[in-house]
mmCIF file of C-alpha atoms in Angstrom:
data_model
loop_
_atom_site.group_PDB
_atom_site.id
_atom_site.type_symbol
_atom_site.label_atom_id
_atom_site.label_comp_id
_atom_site.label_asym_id
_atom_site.label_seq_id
_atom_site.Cartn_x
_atom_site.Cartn_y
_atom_site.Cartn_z
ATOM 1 C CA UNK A 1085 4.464 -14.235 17.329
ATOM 2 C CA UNK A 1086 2.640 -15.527 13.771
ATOM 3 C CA UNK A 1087 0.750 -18.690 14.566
ATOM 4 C CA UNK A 1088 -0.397 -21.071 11.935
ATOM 5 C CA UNK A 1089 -4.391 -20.001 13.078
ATOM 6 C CA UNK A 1090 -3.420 -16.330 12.904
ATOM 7 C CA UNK A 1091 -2.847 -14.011 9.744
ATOM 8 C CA UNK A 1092 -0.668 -11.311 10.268
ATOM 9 C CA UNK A 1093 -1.355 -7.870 8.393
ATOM 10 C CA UNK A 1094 1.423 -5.319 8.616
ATOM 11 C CA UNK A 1095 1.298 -1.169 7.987
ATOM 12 C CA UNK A 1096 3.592 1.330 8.329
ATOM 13 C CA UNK A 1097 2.819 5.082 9.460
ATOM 14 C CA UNK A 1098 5.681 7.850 9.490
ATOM 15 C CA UNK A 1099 5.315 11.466 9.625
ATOM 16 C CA UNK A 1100 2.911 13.418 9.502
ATOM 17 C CA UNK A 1101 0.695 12.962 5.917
ATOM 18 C CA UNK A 1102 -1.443 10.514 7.650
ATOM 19 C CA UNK A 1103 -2.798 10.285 11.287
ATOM 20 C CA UNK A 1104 -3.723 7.572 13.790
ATOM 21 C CA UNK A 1105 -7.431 7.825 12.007
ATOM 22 C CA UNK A 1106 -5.807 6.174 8.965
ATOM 23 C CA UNK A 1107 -4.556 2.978 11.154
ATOM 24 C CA UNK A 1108 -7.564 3.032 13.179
ATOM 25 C CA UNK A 1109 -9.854 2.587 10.197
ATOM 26 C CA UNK A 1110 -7.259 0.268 8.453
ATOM 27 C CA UNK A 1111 -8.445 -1.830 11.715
ATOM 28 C CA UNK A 1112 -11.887 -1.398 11.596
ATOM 29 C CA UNK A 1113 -12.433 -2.614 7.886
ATOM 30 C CA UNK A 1114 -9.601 -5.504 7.953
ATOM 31 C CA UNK A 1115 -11.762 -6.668 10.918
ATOM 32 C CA UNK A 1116 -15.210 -6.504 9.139
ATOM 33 C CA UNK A 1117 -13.495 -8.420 5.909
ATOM 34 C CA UNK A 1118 -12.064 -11.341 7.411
ATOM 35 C CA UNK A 1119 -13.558 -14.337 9.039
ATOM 36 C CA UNK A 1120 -10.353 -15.942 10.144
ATOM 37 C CA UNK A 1121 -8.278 -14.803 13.405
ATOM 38 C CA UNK A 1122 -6.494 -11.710 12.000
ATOM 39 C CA UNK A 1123 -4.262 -9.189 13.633
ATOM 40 C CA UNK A 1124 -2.513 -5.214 12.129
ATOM 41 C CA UNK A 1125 1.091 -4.733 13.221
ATOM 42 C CA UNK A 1126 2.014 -0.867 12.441
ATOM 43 C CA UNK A 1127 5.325 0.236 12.533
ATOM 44 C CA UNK A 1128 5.429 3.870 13.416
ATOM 45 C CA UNK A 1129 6.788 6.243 14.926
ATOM 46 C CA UNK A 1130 4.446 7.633 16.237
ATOM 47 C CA UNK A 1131 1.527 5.408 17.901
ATOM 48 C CA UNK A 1132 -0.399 8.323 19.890
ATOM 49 C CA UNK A 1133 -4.417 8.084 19.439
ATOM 50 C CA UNK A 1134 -3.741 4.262 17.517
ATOM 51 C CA UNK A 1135 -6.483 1.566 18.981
ATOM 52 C CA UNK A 1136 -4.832 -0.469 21.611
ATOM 53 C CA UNK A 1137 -5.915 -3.572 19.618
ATOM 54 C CA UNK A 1138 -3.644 -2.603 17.224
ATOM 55 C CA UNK A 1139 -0.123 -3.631 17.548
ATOM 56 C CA UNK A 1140 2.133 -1.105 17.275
ATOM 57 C CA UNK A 1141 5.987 -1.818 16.838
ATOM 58 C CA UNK A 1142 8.761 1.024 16.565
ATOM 59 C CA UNK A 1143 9.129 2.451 13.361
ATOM 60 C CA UNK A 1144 11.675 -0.091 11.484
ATOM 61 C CA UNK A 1145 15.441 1.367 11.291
ATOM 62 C CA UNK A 1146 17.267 1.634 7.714
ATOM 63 C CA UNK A 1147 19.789 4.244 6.652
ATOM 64 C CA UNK A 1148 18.597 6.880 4.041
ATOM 65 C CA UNK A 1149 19.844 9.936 2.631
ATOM 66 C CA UNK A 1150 18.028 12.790 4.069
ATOM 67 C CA UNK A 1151 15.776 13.745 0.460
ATOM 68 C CA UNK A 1152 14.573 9.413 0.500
ATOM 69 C CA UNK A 1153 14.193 9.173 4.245
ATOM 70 C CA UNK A 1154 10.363 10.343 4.265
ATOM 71 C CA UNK A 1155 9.194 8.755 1.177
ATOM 72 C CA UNK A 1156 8.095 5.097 0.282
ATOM 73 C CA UNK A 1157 11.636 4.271 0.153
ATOM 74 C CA UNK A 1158 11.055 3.694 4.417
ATOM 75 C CA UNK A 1159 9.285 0.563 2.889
ATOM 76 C CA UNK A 1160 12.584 -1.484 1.901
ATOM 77 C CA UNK A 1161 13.085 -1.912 5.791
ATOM 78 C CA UNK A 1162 10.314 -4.400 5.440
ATOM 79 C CA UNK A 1163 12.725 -6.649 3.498
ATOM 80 C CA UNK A 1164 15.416 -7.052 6.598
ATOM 81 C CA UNK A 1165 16.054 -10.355 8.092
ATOM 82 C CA UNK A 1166 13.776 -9.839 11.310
ATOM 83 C CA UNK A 1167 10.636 -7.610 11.731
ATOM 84 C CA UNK A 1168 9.416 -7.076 15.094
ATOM 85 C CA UNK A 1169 6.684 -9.118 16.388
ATOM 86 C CA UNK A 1170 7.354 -11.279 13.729
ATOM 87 C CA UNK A 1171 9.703 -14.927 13.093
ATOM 88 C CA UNK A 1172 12.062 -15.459 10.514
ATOM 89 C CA UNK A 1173 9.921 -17.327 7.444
ATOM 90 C CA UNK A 1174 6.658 -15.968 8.777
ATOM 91 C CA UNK A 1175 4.201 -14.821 6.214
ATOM 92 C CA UNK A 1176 2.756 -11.402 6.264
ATOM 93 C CA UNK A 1177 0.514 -9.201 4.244
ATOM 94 C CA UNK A 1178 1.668 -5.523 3.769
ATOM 95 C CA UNK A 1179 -0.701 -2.761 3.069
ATOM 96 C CA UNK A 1180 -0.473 1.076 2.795
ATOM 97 C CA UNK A 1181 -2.649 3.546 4.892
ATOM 98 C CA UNK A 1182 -4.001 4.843 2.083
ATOM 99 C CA UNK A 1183 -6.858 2.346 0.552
ATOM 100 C CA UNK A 1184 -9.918 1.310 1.213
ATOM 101 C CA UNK A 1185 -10.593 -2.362 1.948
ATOM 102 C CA UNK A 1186 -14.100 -3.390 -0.045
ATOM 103 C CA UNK A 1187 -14.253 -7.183 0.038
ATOM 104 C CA UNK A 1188 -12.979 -10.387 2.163
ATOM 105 C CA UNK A 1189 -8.779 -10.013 2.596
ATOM 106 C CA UNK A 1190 -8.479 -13.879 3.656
ATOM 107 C CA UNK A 1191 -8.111 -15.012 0.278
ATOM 108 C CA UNK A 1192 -5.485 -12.889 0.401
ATOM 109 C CA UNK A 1193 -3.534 -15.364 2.484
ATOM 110 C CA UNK A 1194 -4.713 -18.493 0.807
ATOM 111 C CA UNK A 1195 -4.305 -17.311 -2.587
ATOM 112 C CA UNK A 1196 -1.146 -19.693 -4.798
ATOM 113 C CA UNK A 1197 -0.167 -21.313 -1.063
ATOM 114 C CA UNK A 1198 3.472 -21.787 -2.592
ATOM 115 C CA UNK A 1199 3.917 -18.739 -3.413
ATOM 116 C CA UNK A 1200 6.616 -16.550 -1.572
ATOM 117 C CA UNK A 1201 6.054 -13.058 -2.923
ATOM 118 C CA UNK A 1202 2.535 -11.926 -4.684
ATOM 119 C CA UNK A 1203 1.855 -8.363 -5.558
ATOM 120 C CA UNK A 1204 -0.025 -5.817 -7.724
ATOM 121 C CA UNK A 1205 0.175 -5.628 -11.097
ATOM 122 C CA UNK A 1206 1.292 -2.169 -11.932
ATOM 123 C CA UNK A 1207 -1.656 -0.640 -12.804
ATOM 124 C CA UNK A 1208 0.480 1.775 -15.042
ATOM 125 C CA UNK A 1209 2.830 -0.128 -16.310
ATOM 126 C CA UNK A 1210 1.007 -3.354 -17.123
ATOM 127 C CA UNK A 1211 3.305 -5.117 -19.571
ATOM 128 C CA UNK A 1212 6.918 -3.987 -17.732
ATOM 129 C CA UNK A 1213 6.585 -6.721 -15.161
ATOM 130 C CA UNK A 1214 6.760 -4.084 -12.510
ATOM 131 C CA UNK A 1215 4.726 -4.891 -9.004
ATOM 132 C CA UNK A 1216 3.143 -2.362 -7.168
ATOM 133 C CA UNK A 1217 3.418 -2.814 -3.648
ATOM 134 C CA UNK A 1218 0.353 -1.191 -1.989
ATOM 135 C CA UNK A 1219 -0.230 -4.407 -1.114
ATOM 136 C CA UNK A 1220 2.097 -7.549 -1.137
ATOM 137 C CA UNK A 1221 2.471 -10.941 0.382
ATOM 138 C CA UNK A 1222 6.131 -11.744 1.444
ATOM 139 C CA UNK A 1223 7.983 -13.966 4.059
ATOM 140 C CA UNK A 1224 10.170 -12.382 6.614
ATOM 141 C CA UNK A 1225 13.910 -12.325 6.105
ATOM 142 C CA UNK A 1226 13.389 -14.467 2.179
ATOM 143 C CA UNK A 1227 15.534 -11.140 0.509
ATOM 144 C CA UNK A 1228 17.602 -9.484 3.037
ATOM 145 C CA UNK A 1229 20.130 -8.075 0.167
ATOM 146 C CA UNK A 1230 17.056 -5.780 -0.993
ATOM 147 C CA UNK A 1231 17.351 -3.760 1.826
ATOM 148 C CA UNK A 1232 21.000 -4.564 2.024
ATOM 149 C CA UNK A 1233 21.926 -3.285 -1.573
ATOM 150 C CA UNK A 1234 19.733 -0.450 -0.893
ATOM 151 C CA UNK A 1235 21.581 0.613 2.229
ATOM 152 C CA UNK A 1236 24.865 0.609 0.384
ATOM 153 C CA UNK A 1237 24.446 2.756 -2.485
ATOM 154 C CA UNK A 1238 21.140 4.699 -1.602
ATOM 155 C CA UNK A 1239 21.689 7.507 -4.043
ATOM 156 C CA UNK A 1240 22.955 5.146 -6.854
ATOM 157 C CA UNK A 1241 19.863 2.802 -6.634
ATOM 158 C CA UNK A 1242 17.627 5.579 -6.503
ATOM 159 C CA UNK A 1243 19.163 7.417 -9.477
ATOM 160 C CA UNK A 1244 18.387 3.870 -11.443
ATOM 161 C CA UNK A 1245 14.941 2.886 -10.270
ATOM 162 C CA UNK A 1246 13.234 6.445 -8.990
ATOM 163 C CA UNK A 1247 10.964 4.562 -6.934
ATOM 164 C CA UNK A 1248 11.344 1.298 -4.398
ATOM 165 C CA UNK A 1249 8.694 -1.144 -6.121
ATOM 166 C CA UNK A 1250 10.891 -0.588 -9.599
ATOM 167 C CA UNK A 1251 13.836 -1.628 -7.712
ATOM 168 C CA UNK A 1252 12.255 -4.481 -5.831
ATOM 169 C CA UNK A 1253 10.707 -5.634 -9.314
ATOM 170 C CA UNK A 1254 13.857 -5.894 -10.625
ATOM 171 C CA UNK A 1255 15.837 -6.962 -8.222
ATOM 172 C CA UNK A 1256 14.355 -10.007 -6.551
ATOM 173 C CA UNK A 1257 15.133 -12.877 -7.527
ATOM 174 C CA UNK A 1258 11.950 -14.660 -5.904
ATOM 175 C CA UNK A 1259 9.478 -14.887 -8.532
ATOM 176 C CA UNK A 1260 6.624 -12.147 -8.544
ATOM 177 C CA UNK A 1261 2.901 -13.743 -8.194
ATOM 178 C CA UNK A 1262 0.426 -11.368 -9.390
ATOM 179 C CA UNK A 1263 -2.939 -11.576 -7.422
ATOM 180 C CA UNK A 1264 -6.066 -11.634 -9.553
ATOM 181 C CA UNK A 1265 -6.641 -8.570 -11.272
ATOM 182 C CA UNK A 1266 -10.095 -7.715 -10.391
ATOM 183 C CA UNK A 1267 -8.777 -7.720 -6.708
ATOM 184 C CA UNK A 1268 -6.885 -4.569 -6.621
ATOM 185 C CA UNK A 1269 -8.086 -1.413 -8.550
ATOM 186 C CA UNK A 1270 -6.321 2.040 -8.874
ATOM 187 C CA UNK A 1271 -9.071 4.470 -7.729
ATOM 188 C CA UNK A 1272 -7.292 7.216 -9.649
ATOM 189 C CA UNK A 1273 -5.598 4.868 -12.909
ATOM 190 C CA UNK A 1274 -8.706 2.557 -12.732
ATOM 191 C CA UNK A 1275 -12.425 3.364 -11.444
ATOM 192 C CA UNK A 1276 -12.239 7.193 -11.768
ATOM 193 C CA UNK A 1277 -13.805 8.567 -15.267
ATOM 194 C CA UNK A 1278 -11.667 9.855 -17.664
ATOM 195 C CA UNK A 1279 -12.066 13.670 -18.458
ATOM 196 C CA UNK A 1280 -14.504 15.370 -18.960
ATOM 197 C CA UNK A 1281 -16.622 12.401 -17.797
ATOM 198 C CA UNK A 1282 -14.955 12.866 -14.122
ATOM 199 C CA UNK A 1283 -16.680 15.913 -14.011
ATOM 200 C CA UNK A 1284 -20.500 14.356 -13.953
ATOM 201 C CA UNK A 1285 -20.278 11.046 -13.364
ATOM 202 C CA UNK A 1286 -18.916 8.624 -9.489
ATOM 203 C CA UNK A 1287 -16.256 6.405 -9.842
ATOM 204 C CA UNK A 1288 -17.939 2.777 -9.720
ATOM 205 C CA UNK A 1289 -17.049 0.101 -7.455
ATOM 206 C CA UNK A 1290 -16.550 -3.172 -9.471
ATOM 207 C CA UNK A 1291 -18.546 -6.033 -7.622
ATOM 208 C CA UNK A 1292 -15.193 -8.123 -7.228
ATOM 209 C CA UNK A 1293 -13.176 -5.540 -6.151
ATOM 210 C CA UNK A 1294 -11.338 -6.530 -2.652
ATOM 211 C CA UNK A 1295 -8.649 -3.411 -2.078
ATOM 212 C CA UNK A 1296 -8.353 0.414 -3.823
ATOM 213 C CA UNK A 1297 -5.382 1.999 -3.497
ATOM 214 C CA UNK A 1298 -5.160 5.726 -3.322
ATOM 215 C CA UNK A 1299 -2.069 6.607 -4.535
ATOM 216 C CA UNK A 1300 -0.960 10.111 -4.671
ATOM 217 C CA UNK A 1301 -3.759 12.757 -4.805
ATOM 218 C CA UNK A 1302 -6.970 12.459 -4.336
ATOM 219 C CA UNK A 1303 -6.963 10.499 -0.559
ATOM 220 C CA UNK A 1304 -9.519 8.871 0.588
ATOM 221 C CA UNK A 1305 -11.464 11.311 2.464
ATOM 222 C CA UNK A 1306 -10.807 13.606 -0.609
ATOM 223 C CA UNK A 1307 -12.309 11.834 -2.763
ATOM 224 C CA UNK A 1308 -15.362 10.766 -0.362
ATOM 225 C CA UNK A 1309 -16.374 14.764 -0.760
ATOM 226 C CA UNK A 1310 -15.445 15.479 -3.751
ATOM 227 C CA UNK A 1311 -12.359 17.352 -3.234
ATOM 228 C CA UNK A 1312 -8.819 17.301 -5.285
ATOM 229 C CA UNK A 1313 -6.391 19.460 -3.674
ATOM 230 C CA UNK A 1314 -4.741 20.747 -6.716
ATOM 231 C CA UNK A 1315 -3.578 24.157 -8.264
ATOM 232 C CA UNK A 1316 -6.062 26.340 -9.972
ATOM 233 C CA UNK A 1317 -4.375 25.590 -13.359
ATOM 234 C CA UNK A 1318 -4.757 22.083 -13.026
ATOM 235 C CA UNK A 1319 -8.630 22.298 -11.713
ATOM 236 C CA UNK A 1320 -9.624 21.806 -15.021
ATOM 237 C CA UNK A 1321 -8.652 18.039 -15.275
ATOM 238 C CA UNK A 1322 -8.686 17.328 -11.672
ATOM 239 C CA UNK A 1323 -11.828 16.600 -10.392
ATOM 240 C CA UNK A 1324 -13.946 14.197 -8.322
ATOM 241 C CA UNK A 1325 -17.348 14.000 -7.699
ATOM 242 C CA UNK A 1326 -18.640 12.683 -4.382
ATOM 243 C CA UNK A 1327 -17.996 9.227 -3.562
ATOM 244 C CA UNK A 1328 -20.476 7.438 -1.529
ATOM 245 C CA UNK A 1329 -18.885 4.244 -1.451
ATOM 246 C CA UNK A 1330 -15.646 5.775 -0.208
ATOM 247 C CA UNK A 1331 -18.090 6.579 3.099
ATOM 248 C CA UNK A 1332 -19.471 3.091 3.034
ATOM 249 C CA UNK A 1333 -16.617 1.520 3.117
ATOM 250 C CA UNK A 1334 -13.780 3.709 4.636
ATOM 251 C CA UNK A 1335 -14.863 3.815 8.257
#
């Protein structure tokens, strides 16, 4: 269970999109950016090949419709009143699979003490008040009716908010902390050229730059080789050059 000396970071990993390779590397650099006792609970349902240092907890239960079951809407179970290895009130840090960790995550747990939930800013949305949660600080069990509203009418929240993080954003009634901008960049809204420059010139790494977040296409081991799975008509705005501190970094 969460001690006061220990900081908890919690993943989850359904399906098939990402492998134990994702989880295992998620280990590896939350271990070379902290200096504190740290640990990686992963939820999952599938924990084959996952580092034994890694704790891995049964993928967390909620009832979806069969087109929302596979996509970030899984994430809501995070909101339940218990989590596995976890105690009611315990804090936790939440991060996808998909990013690559580039500077120290402790201030992550030290950053506005009093604060009970702090989250992206959307990079896309910057002045709708809308968090993005690829990576979010939150007690366990502080909004149980999320997950509890969500369960009851699925298909009518859905239809509202298209995506969990709109809903959560304007649901909650726990105030949303923003963490400090430069901590968190968008590899694909943020640090990637706009076209035509994407064609001849690598996304930069910002010196204070702590997380990137890969969300939708490229991933990360895309767009460490330069590669955008995309249709041919859409190769003409899609690209990436080689990123070398994707390899740096993402191992």
């Amino acid at each position: 269970m969460q001690t006061s000396a220990m900081q908890t970071i919690v993943s989850m990993k359904w399906g098939t999109r990402y492998g134990a390779d994702y989880v295992n590397r998620l280990w590896s650099m939350i271990k070379r950016n902290t200096a504190r006792p740290t640990r990686l609970i992963c939820y999952t349902d599938d924990s084959s090949g996952v580092d034994r240092e890694v704790e891995c907890m049964p993928q967390l239960e909620i009832e979806l419709p069969e087109n929302l079951r596979w996509l970030p809407w899984r994430k809501i179970a995070l909101w339940d009143r218990t989590l596995p290895g976890l105690s009611p009130g315990d804090p936790a840090l939440f991060v996808d699979l998909d990013i690559v960790v580039t500077g120290n995550l402790d201030s992550f747990f030290t950053f506005e003490p009093e604060a009970k939930f702090c989250v992206i800013r959307n990079w896309t949305q910057m002045e709708k008040n809308i968090g993005n949660t690829t990576c979010f600080r939150f007690h366990v069990g502080m909004a149980p009716e999320i997950m509890d509203d969500m369960v009851a009418d699925p298909i009518g929240i859905w239809q509202r908010y298209r995506n969990e993080q709109r809903y959560i954003s304007a649901v909650t009634r726990i105030p949303m902390t923003y963490w400090p901008e430069a901590w968190c960049a968008s590899f694909k809204h943020g640090l990637l050229p706009r076209w035509p420059l994407n064609f001849v010139k690598v996304a930069p790494l910002p010196p204070d730059t702590r997380l990137v977040a890969f969300t939708g296409k490229p991933d990360p081991d895309e767009a460490r080789d330069g590669r955008w799975p995309a249709p041919w008509y859409k190769k003409t705005y899609k690209h990436v050059r080689p990123t070398p501190w994707i390899a740096e970094n993402w191992r």
